[in-house]
Coordinates of C-alpha atoms and ligand atoms in Angstrom, one line a residue:
X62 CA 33.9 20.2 6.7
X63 CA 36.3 21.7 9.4
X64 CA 39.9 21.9 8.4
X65 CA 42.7 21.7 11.0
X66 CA 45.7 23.6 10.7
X67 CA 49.2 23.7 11.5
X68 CA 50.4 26.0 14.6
X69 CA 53.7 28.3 13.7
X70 CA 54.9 31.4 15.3
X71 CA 52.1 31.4 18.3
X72 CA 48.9 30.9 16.0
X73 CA 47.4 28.3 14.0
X74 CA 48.1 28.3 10.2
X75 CA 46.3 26.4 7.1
X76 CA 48.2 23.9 4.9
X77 CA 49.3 24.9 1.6
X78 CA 50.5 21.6 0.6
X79 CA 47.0 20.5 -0.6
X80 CA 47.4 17.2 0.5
X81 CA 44.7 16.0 3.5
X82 CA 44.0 13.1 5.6
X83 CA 40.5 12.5 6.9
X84 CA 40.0 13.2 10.7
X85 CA 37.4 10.6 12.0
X86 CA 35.0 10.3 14.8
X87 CA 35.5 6.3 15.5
X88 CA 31.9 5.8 17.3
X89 CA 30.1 7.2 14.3
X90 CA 32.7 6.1 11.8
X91 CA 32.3 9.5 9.7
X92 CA 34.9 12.0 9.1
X93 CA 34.9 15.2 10.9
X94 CA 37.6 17.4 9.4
X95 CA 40.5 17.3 7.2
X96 CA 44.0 17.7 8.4
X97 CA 47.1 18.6 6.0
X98 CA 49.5 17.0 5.3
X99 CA 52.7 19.3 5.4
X100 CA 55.1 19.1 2.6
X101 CA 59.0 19.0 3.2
X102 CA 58.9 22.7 2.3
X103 CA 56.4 23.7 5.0
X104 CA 57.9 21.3 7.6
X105 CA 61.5 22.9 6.7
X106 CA 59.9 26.5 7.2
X107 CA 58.3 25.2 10.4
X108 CA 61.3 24.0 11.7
X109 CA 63.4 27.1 10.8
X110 CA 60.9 29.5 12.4
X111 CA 61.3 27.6 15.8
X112 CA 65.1 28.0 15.2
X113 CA 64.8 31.7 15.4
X114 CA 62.9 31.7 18.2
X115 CA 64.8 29.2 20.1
X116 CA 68.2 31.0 21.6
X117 CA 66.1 33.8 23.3
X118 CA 63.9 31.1 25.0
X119 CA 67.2 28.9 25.9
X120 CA 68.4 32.3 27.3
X121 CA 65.2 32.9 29.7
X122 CA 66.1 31.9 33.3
X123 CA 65.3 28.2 34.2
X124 CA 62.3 29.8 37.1
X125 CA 60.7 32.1 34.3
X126 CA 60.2 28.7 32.3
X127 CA 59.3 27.0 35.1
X128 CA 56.7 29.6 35.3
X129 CA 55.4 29.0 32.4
X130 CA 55.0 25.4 33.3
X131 CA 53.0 26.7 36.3
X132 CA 50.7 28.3 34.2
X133 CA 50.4 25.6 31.6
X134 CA 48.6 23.4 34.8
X135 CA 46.4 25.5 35.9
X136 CA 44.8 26.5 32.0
X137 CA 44.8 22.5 32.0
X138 CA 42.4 22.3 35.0
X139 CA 40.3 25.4 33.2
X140 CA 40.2 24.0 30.0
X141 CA 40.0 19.8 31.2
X142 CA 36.3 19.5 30.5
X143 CA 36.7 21.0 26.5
X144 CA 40.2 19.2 25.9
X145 CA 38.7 16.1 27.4
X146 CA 35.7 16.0 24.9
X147 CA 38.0 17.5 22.1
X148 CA 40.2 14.1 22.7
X149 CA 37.3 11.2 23.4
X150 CA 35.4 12.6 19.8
X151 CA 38.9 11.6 17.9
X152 CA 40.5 9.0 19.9
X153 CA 37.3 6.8 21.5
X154 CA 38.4 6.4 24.4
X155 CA 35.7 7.6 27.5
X156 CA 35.6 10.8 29.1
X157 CA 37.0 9.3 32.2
X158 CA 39.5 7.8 30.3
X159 CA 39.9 11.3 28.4
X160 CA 40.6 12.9 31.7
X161 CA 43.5 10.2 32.6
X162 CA 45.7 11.3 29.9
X163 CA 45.3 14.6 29.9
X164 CA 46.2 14.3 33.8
X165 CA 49.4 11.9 33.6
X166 CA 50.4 14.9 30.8
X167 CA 49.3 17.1 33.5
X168 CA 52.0 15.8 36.1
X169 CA 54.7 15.6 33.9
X170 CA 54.1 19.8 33.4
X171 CA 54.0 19.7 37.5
X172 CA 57.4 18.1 37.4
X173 CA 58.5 20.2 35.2
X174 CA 58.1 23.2 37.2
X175 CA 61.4 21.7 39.1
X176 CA 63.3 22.9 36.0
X177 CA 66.0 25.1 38.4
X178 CA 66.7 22.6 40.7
X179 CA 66.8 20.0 37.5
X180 CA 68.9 22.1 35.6
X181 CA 71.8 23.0 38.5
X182 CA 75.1 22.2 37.2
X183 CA 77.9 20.5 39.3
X184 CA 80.9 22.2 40.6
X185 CA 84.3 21.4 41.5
X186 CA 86.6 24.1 43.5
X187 CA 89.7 23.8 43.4
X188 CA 90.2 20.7 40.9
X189 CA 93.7 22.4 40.8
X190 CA 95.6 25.5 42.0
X191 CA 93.5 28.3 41.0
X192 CA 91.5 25.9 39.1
X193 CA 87.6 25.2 39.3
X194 CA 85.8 22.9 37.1
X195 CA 82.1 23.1 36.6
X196 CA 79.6 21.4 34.3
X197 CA 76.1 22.7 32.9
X198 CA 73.1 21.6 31.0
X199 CA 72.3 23.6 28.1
X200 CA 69.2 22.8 25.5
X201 CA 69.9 20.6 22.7
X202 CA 68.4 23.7 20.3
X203 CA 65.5 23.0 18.1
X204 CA 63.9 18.9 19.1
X205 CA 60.9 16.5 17.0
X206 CA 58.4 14.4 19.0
X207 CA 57.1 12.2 16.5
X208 CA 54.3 10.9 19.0
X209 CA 51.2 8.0 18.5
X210 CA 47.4 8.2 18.4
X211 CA 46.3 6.4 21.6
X212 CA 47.7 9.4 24.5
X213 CA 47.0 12.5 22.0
X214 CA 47.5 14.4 25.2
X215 CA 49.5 12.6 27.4
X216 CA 52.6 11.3 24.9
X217 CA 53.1 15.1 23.5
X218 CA 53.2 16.7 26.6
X219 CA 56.1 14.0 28.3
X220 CA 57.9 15.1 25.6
X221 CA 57.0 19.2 25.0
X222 CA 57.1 19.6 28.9
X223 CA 60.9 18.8 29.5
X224 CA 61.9 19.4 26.2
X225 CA 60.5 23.4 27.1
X226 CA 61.6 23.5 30.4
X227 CA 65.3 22.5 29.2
X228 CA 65.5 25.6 26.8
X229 CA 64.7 24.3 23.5
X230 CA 62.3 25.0 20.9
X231 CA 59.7 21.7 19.9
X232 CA 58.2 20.8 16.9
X233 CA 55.8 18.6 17.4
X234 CA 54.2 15.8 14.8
X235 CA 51.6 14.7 16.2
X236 CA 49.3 11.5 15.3
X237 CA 47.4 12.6 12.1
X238 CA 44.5 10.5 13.7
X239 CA 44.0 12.7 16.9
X240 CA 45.4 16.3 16.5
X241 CA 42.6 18.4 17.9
X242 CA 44.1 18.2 21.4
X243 CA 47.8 19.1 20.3
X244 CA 47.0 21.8 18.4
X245 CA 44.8 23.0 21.6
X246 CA 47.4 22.4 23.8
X247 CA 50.1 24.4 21.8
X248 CA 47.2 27.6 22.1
X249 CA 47.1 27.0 25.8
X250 CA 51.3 26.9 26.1
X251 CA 50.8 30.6 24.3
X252 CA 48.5 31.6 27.0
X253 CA 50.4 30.3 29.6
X254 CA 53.5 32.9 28.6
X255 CA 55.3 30.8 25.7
X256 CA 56.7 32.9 23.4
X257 CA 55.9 32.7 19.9
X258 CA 57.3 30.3 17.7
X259 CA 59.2 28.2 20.9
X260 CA 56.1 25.2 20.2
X261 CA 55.2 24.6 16.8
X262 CA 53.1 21.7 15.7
X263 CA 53.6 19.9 11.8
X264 CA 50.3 18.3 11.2
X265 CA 51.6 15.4 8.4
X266 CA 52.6 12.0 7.3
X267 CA 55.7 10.1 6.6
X268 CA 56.9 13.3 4.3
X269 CA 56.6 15.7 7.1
X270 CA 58.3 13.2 9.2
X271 CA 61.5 12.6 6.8
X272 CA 62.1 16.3 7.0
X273 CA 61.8 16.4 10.9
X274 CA 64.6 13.2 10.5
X275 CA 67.1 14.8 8.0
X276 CA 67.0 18.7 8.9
X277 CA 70.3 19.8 9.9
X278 CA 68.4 21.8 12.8
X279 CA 66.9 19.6 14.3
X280 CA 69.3 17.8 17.3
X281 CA 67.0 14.9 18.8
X282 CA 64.2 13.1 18.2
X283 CA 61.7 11.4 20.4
X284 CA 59.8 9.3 18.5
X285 CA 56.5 7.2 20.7
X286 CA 54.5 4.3 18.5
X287 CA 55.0 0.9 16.4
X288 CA 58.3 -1.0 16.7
X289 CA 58.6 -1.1 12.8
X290 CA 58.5 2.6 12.8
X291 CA 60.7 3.3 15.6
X292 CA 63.6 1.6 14.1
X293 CA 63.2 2.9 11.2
X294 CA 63.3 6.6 13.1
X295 CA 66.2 5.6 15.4
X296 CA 68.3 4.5 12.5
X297 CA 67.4 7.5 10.7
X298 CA 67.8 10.1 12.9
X299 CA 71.1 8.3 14.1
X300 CA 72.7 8.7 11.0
X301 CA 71.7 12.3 10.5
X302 CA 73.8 12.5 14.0
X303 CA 71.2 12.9 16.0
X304 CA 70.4 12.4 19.5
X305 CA 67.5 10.3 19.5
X306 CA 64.9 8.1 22.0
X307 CA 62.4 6.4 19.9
X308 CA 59.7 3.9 22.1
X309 CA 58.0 1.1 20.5
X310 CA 55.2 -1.4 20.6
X311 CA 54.5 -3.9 23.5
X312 CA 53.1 -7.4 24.8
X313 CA 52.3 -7.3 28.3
X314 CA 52.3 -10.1 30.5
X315 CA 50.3 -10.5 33.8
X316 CA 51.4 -13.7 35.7
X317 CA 49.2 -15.2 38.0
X318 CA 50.7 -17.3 41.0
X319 CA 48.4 -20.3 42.4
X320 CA 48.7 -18.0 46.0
X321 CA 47.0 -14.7 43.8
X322 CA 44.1 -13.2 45.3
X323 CA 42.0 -15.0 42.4
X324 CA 38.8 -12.0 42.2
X325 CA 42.0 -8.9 42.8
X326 CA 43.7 -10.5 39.4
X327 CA 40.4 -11.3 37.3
X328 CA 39.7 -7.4 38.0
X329 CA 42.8 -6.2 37.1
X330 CA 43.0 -8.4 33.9
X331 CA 39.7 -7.2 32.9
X332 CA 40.9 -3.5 33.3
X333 CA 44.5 -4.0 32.4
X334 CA 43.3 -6.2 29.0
X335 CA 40.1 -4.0 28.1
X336 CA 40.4 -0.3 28.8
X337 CA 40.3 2.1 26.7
X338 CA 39.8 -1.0 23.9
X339 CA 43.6 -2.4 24.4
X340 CA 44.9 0.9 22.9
X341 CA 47.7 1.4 25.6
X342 CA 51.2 0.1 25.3
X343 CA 50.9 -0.8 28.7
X344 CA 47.8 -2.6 28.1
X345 CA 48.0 -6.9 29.7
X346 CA 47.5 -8.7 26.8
X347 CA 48.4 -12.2 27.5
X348 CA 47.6 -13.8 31.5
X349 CA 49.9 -16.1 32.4
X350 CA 48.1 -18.5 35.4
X351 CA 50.7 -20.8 36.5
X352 CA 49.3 -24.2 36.7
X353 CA 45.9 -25.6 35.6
X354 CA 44.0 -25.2 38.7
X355 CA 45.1 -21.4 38.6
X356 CA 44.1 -21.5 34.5
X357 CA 40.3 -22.8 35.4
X358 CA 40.0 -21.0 38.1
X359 CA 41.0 -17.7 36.6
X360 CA 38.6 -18.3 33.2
X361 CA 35.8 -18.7 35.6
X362 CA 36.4 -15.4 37.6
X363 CA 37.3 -13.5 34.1
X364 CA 34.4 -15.0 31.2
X365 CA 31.0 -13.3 33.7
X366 CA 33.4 -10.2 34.1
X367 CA 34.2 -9.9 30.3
X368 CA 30.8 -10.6 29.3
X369 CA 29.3 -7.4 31.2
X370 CA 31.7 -5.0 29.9
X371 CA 29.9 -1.9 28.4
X372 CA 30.9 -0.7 25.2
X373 CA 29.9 2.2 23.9
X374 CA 30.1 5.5 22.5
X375 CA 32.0 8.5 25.1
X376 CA 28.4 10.1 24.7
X377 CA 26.7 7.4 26.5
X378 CA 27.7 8.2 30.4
X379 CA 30.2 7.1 32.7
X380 CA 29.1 3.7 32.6
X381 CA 30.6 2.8 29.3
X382 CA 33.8 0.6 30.0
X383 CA 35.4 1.4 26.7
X384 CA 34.7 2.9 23.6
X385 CA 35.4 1.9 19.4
X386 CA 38.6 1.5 18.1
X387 CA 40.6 4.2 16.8
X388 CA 40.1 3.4 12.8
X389 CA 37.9 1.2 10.6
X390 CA 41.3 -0.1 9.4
X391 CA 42.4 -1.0 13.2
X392 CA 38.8 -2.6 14.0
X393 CA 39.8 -5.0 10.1
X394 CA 43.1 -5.8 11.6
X395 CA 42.1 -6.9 15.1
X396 CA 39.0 -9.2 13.7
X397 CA 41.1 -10.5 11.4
X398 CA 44.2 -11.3 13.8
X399 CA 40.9 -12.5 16.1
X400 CA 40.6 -15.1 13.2
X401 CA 43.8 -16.2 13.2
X402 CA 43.6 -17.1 16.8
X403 CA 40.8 -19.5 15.8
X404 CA 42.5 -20.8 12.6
X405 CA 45.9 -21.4 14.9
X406 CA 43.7 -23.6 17.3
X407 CA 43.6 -21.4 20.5
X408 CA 39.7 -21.4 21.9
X409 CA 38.1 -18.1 22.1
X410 CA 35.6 -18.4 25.8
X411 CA 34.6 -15.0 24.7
X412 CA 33.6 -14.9 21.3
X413 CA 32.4 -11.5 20.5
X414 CA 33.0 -11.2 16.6
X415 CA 29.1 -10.5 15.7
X416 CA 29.2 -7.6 18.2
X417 CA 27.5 -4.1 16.7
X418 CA 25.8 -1.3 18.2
X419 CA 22.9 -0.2 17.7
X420 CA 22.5 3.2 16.0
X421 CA 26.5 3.1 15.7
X422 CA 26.6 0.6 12.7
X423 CA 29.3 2.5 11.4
X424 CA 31.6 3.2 14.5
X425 CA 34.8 1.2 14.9
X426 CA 33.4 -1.0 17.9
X427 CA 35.0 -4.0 18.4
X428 CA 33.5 -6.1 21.3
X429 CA 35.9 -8.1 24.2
X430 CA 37.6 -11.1 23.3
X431 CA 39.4 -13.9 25.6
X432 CA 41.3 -16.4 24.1
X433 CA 42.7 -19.7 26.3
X434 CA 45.0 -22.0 25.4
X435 CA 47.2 -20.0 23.4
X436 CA 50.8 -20.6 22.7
X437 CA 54.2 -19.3 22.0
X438 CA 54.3 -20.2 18.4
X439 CA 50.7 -18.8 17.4
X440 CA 50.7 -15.2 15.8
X441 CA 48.2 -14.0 18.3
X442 CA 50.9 -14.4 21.1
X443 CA 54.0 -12.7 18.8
X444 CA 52.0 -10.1 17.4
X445 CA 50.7 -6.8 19.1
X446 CA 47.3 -7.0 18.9
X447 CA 46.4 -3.5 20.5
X448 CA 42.3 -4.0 20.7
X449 CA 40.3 -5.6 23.1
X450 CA 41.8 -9.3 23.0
X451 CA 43.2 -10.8 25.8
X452 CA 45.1 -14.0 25.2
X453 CA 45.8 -16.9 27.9
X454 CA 49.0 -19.2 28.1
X455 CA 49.1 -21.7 30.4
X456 CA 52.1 -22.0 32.1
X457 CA 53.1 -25.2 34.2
X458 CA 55.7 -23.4 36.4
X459 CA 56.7 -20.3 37.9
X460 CA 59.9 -20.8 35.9
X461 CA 58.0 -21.0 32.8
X462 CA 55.8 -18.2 33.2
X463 CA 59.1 -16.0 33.5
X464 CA 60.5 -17.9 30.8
X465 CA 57.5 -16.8 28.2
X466 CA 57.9 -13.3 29.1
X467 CA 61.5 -13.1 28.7
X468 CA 61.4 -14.7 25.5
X469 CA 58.8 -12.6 24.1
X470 CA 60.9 -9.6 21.6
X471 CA 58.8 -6.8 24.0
X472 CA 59.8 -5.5 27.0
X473 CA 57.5 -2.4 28.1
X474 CA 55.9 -3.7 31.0
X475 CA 55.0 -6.9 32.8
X476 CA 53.4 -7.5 36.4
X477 CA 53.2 -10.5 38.4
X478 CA 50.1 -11.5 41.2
X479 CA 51.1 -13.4 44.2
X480 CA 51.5 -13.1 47.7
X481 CA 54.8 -14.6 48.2
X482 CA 57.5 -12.2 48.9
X483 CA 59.8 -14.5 47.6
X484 CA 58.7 -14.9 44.4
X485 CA 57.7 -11.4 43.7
X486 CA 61.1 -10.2 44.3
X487 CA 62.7 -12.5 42.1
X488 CA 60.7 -11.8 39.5
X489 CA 61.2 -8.4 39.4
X490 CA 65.2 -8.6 39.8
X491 CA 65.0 -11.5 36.9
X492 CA 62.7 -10.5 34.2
X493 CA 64.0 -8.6 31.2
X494 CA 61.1 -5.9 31.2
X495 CA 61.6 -2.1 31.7
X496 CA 58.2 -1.5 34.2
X497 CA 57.2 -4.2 36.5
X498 CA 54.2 -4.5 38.6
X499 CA 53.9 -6.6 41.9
X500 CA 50.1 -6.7 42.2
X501 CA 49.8 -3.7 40.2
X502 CA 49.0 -4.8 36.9
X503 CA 49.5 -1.2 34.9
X504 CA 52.9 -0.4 36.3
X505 CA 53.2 3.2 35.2
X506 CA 55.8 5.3 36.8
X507 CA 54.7 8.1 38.0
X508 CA 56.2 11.5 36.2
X509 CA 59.1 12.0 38.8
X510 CA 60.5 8.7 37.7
X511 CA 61.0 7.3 34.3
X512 CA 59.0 5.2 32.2
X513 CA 60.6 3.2 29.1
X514 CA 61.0 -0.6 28.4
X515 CA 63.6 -2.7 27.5
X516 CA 63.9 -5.0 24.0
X517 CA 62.0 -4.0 21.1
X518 CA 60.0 -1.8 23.2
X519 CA 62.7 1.1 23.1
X520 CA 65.8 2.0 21.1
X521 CA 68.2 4.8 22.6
X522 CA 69.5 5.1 26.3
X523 CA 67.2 7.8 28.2
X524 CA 63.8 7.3 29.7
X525 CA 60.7 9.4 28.9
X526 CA 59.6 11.9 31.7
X527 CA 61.5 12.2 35.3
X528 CA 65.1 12.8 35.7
X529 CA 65.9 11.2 32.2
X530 CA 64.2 13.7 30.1
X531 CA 66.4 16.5 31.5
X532 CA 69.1 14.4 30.2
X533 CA 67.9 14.1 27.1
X534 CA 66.8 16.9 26.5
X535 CA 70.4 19.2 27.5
X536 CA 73.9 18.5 26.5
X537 CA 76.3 18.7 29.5
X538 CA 79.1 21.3 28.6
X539 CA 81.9 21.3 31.6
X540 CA 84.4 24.2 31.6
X541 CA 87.9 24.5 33.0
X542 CA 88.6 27.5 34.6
X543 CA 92.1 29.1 35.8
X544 CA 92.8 32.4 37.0
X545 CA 96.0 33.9 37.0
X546 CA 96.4 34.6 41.3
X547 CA 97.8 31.8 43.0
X548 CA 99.8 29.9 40.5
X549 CA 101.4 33.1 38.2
X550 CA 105.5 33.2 38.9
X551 CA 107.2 36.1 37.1
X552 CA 104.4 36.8 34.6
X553 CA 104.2 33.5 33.6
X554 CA 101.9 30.7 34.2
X555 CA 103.1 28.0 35.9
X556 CA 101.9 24.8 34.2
X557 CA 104.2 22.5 36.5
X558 CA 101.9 24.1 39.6
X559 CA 98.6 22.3 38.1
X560 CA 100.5 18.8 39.0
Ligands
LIG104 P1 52.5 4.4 14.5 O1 53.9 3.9 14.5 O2 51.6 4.0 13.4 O3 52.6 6.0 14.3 C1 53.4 6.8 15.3 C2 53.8 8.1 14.6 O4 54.7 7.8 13.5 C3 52.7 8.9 14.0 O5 52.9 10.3 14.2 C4 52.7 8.6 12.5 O6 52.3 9.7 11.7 C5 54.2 8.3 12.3 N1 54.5 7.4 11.2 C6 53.7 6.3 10.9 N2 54.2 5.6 9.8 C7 55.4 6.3 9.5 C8 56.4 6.1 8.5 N3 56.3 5.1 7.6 N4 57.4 7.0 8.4 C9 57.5 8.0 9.3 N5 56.5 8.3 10.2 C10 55.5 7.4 10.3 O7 51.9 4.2 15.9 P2 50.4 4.4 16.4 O8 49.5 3.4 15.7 O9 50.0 5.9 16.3 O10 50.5 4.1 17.9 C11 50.4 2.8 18.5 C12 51.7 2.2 18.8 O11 52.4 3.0 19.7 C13 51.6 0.9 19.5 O12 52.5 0.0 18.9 C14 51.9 1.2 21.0 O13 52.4 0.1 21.7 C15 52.9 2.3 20.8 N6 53.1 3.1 22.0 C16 54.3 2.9 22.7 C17 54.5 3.6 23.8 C18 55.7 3.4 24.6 O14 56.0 4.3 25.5 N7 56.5 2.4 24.4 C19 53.5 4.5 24.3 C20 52.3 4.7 23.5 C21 52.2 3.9 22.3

């Protein structure tokens, strides 16, 4: 069986910790390679490495980065086809959809070739006699991104991209379910004119992680996946003094206004809800129709939608609307939190729980669900799901509907379907969510502005990608500066002369 690797000092290197974790491909359900698991040692050696290699990269002009960044896109577009297969055979998800996250990765590289123009300092002439003041952004040093399984391309690179451009060496952990495409990434960054040791990638597990979190060298964190496990890695890396932004899990709500273009919201539900299997924190996974006319109405346009969705393996063409679930232990936990739904009394109008597929027995397919009539109180509605479940509340007002989302403890993104000017603007001046869509029903900033929620959905104070993540990733220094002419009487400096 294949065995991944690490990637230190510019090449890829074998574990020696002799743990492993099983690397599976979810439409067949078998494992394809065994990953290690890094020990604290080997994660501490990692991160020293990129500590040497760090203050001559921090040193390189921001443009020479920049070019780097240049380079990076265009092995991207060679390599998209053999990344994008590398990504669907761990992750599920379709080649089309394979392609997506590799090219919202892609753009955040793009915006990182603004790296000079990101990274100009301010300037102040003549704050005083003879006195200038200036401020500039210098890398944090050595940085973790502790990233999730469901973007193995797209999470990484929003966080190795700025974090690069800025000046500072990365080690990267990525999801021990998906780390083909990291490690192929960190080969390409090589190519591209990184030097050595600048990316390194710790394949591992909550040991590998602990070290990232309590290394002295290491000066922020970015941490994307679960809620529990971001708080846990905020607190953490907090009290090690840390600078850290860690992102967390999400329950997305699409509200549909009586006025909604009925067949435009069905469609986007069905997209928003089922793509790539409801493994996207910016997934919809409860619709909110606002009265019951709206609620029938929009069950009719969804059920005959739902119930043609293709599901199948990446293999099986472009037609395939979504693929298996990441692991056989995902696949238990959505069926069962799909029987839950049905023990708390919501009605499930699509009932798909005797879904297989043939010749992929063993693949981690679980078919489209749709629950109505769900409530606040049910756990279906509190809990992240993150499969292919969508759950409807029926609201009785517009007031309600907002209501339900602000109450809920997430706050990633939420979008709203109407045609009322009015209402749409309220909503998204009102509602305590970090992305809003107004008829757009996956409202993800693109990578010159930021994306981040609000509420359980994030924990720190800077964005991913755009103008945030050159924050966060540089410390502002701002120096003082007097020269003797001008304000020197008798040899002396003349501090009375700075009044
Ligand atoms: P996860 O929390 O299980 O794992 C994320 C990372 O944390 C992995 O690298 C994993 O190895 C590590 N980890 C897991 N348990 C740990 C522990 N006990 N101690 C230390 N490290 C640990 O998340 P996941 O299942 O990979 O990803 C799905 C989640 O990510 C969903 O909740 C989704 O909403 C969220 N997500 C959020 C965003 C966002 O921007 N808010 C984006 C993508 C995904």
């Amino acid at each position: 069986m294949k065995e991944l690797s690490h990637f230190v000092g510019g090449a890829r290197v074998a574990g020696t910790s002799g743990r492993f974790s099983d690397v599976f491909n979810p439409a067949t359900g078998e494992s394809e390679a065994k990953l290690p698991m890094a020990s604290a040692d080997e994660t501490n050696a990692i991160i020293e490495a990129a500590a040497a290699a760090q203050p001559e990269w921090g040193a390189t002009n921001p443009q020479k980065r920049a070019r780097v960044m240049m380079a990076m896109v265009s092995l991207m577009h060679r390599d998209m086809d053999k990344l994008a297969e590398a990504l669907s055979r761990e992750h599920g998800k379709t080649l089309p959809d394979a392609k997506g996250d590799l090219q919202r990765g892609l753009e955040v590289i793009e915006y990182c070739i603004a790296a000079p123009q990101m990274l100009k300092g301010e300037y102040t002439d003549s704050a005083g006699p003879g006195i200038d003041m200036y401020s500039m952004r210098q890398p944090l040093g050595v940085v973790a991104a502790i990233m999730p399984f469901n973007f193995p391309a797209m999470m990484p690179l929003w966080h190795v991209g700025p974090a690069l451009a800025c000046g500072n060496a990365v080690v990267l952990k990525p999801s021990e379910r998906d780390p083909s495409v990291p490690l192929m990434l960190a080969e390409l960054f090589v190519e591209a004119g990184l030097p050595e040791g600048v990316f390194q990638v710790v394949n591992g597990d909550k040991e590998a992680v602990d070290a990232l979190l309590d290394h002295e060298i290491i000066q922020g964190v970015s941490f994307v996946g679960s809620t529990p496990i971001a708080q846990y890695i905020y607190s953490r890396a907090c009290a090690n003094g840390k600078r850290a932004q860690c992102f967390g899990g999400a329950k997305n709500h699409l509200i549909v206004m009586p006025d909604a273009d009925m067949d435009q919201a069905a469609d986007a539900l069905v997209g928003a809800g089922y793509g790539a299997a409801g493994e996207r924190c910016m997934a919809i996974s409860v619709a909110v129709p606002v009265g019951e006319e709206t609620a029938d109405r929009l069950i009719d346009k969804l059920v005959p939608r739902i119930e043609t969705l293709k599901v199948g393996p990446y293999t099986a063409g472009d037609d395939v609307d979504f693929g298996p679930v990441v692991t056989r232990e995902a696949k238990e936990r959505i069926m069962g939190l799909i029987e839950t739904g049905v023990n708390e009394g919501a009605e499930l109008v699509v009932d798909n729980r005797n879904f297989t597929l043939q010749g992929y027995e063993d693949g981690f397919f679980v078919g489209p669900h749709l629950f109505d009539r769900v409530t606040p109180d049910m756990q279906i509605y509190k809990t992240e799901i993150f499969g292919p479940v969508l759950s409807t509340v029926r609201a009785g007002s517009y007031e309600e509907a907002l209501r339900l989302a602000m109450d809920h403890e997430y706050g990633n993104g939420t979008a709203i379907f109407t045609r009322d000017g009015d209402t749409a603007r309220d909503f998204a001046s009102r509602v305590n969510i970090g992305m809003v869509g107004i008829n757009v029903p996956i409202p993800v900033p693109l990578a010159y502005h930021t994306f981040g929620g609000w509420k359980k959905s994030m924990f720190g104070d800077l964005n991913q990608h755009g103008p945030d993540s050159f924050k966060f990733y540089t410390r502002t220094k701002t120096v003082t500066a007097r020269w003797p002419s001008g304000i020197k009487e008798g040899g002396e400096f003349n501090f009375k002369a700075m009044d």
